[in-house]
PDB file of C-alpha atoms in Angstrom:
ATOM      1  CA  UNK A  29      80.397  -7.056  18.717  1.00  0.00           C
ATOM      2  CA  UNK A  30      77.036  -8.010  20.408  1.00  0.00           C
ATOM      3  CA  UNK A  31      74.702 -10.294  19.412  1.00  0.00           C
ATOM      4  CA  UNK A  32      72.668 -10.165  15.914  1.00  0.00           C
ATOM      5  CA  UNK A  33      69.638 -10.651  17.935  1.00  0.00           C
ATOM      6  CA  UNK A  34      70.133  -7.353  19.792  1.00  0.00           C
ATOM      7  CA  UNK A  35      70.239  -6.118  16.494  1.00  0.00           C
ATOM      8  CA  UNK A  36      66.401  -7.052  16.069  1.00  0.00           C
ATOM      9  CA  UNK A  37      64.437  -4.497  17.475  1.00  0.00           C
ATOM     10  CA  UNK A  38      61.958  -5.486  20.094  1.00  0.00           C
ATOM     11  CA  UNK A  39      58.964  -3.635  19.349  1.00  0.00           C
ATOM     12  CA  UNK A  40      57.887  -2.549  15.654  1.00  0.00           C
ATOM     13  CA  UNK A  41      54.355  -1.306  15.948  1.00  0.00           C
ATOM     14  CA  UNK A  42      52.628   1.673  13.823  1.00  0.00           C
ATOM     15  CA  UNK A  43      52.867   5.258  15.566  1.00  0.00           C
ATOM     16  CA  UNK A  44      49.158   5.923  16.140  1.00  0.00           C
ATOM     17  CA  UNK A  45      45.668   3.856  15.939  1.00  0.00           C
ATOM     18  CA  UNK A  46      44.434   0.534  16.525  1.00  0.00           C
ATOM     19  CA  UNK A  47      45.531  -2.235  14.829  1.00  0.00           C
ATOM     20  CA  UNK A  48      46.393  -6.083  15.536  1.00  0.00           C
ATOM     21  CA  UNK A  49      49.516  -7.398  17.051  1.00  0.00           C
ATOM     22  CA  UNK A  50      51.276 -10.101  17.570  1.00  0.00           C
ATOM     23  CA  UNK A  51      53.874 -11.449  20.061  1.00  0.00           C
ATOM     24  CA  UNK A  52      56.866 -13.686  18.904  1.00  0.00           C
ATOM     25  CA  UNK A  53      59.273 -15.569  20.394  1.00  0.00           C
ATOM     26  CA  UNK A  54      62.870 -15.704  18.269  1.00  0.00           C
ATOM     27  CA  UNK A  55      64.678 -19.080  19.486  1.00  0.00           C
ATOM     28  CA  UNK A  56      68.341 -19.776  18.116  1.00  0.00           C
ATOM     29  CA  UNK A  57      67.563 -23.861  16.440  1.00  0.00           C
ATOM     30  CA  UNK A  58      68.782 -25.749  18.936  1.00  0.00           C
ATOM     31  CA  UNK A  59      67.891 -23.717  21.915  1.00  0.00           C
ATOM     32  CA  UNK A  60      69.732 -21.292  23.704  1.00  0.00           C
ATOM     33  CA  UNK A  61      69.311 -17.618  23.102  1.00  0.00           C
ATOM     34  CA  UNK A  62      65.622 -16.888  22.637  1.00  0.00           C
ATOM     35  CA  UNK A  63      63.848 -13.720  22.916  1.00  0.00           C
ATOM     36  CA  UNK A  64      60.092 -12.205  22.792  1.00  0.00           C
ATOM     37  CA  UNK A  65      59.164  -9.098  20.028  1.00  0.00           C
ATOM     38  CA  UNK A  66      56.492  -7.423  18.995  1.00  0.00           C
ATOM     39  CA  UNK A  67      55.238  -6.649  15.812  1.00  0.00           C
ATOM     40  CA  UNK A  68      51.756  -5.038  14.516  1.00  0.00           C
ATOM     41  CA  UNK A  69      50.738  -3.015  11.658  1.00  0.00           C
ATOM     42  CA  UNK A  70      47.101  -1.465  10.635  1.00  0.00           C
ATOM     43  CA  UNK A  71      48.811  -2.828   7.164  1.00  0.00           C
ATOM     44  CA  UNK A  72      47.887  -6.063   8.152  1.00  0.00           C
ATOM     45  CA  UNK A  73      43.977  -7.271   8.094  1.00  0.00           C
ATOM     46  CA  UNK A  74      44.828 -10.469   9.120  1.00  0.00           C
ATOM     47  CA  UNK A  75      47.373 -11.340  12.373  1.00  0.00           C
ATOM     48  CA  UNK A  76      48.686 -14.084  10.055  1.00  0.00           C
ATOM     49  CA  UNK A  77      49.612 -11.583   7.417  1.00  0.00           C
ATOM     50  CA  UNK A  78      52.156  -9.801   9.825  1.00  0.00           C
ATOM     51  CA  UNK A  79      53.605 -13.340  11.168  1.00  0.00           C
ATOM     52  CA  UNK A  80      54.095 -13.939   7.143  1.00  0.00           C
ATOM     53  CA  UNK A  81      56.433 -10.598   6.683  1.00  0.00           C
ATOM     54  CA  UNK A  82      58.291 -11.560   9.918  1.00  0.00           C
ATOM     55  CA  UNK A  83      59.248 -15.145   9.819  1.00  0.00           C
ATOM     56  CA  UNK A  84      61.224 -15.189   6.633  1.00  0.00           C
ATOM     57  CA  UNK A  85      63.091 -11.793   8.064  1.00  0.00           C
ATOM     58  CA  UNK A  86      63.886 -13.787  11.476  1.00  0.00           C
ATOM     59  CA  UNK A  87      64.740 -16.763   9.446  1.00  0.00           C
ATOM     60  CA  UNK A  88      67.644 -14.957   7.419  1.00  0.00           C
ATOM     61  CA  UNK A  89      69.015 -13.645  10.635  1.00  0.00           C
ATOM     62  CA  UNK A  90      69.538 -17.441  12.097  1.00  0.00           C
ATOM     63  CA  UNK A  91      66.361 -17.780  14.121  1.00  0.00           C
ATOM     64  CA  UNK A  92      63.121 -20.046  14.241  1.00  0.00           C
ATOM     65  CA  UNK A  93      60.166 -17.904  15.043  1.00  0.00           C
ATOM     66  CA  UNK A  94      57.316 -19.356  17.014  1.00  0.00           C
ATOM     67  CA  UNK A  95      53.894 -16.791  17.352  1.00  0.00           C
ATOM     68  CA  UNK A  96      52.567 -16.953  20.619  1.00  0.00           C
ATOM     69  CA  UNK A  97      49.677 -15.197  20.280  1.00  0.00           C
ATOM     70  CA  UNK A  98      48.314 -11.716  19.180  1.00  0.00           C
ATOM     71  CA  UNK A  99      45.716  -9.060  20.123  1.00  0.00           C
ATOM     72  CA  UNK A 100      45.110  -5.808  19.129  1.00  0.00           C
ATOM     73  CA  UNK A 101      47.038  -2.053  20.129  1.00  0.00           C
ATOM     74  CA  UNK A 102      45.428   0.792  20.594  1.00  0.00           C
ATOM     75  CA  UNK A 103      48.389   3.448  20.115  1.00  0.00           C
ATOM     76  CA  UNK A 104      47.719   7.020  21.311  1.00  0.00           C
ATOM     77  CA  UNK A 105      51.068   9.247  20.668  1.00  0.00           C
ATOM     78  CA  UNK A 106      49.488  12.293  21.274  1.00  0.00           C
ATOM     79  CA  UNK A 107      48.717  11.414  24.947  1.00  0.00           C
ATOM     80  CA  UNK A 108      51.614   8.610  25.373  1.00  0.00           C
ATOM     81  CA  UNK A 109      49.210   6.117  25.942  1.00  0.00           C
ATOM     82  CA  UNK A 110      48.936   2.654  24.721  1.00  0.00           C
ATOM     83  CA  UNK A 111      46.192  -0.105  25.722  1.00  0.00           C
ATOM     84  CA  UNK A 112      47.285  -3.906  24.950  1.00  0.00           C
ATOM     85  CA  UNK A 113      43.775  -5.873  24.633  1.00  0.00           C
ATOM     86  CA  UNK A 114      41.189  -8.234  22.074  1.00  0.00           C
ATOM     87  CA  UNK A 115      42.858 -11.367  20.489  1.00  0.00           C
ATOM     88  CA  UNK A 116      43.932 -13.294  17.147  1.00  0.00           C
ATOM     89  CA  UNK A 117      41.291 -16.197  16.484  1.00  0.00           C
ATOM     90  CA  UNK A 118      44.106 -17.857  14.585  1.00  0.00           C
ATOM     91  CA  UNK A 119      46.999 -17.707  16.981  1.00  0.00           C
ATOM     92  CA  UNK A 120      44.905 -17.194  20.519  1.00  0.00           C
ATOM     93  CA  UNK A 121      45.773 -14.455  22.757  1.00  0.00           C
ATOM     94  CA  UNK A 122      48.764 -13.381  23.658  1.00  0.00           C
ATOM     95  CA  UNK A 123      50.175 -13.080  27.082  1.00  0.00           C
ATOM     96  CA  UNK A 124      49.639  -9.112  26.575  1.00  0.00           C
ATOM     97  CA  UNK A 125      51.311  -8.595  30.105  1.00  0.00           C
ATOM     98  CA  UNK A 126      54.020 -10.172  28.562  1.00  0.00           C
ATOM     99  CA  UNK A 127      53.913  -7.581  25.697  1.00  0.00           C
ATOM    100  CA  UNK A 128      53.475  -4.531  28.213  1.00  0.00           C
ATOM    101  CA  UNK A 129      56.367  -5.390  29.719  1.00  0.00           C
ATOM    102  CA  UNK A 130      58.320  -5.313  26.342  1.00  0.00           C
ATOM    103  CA  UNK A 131      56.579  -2.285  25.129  1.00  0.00           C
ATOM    104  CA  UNK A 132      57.554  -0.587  28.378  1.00  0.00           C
ATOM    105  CA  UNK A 133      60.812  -0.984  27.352  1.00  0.00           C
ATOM    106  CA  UNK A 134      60.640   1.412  24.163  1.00  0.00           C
ATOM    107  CA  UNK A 135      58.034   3.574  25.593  1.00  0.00           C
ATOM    108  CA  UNK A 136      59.175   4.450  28.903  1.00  0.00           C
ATOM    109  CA  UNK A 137      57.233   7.376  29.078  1.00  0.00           C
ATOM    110  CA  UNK A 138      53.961   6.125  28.741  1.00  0.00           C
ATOM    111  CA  UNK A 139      51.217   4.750  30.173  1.00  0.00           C
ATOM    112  CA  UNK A 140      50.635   1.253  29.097  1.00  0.00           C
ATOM    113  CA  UNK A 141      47.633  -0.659  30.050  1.00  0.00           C
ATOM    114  CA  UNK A 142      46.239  -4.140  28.507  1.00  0.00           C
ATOM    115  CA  UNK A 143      42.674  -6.088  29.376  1.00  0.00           C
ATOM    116  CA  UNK A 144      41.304  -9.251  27.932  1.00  0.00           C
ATOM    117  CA  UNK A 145      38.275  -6.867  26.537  1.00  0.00           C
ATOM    118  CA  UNK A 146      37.653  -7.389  23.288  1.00  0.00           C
ATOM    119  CA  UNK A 147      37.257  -3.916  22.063  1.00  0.00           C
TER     120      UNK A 147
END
């Protein structure tokens, strides 16, 4: 039956706007399976507030969660474009190639770009 962490979807961002991210790495205690997600939310004003609605969830499904750094998404639906760029003062940036890469996964129709610009 597959493993409960293919179960956790890898990207979980908002469907339009610009809001701040955050990339996480889910890790099995004890090493082993470990996998990178993305999570961001205009809902959240602070990165720390999304990393604090994500942990517990991770937690219940087995897994330690470790933030790796965040940024901000700027999510265009209307023109399928999204731009990966800015960072969290609390958790540094994020490797946002890292998170174009997994982003490209779920939106394989559009054009994904990232920068280390701040706005």
């Amino acid at each position: 039956g597959g493993s409960a962490m293919a179960a956790v979807r890898e990207v979980e961002i908002d469907p339009e706007g610009t809001f701040k991210y955050i990339l996480v790495r889910l890790q099995r205690p004890g090493g082993g399976e470990q996998r990178d997600i993305v999570r961001g939310t205009k809902a959240a004003e602070f990165h720390n507030h999304i990393f604090e609605k994500v942990n517990p969830e991770m937690e219940k499904l087995g897994y330690e969660c470790k933030c790796l750094g965040g940024g901000k998404i700027d999510h265009n639906s209307k023109d399928k474009k999204i731009r990966v760029f800015g960072l969290s003062t609390g958790y540094g940036k994020a490797d946002h190639s890292v998170t174009v890469e997994i982003l490209k996964k779920v939106y394989t129709d559009y054009e994904i770009t990232w920068s280390d610009d701040k706005k």
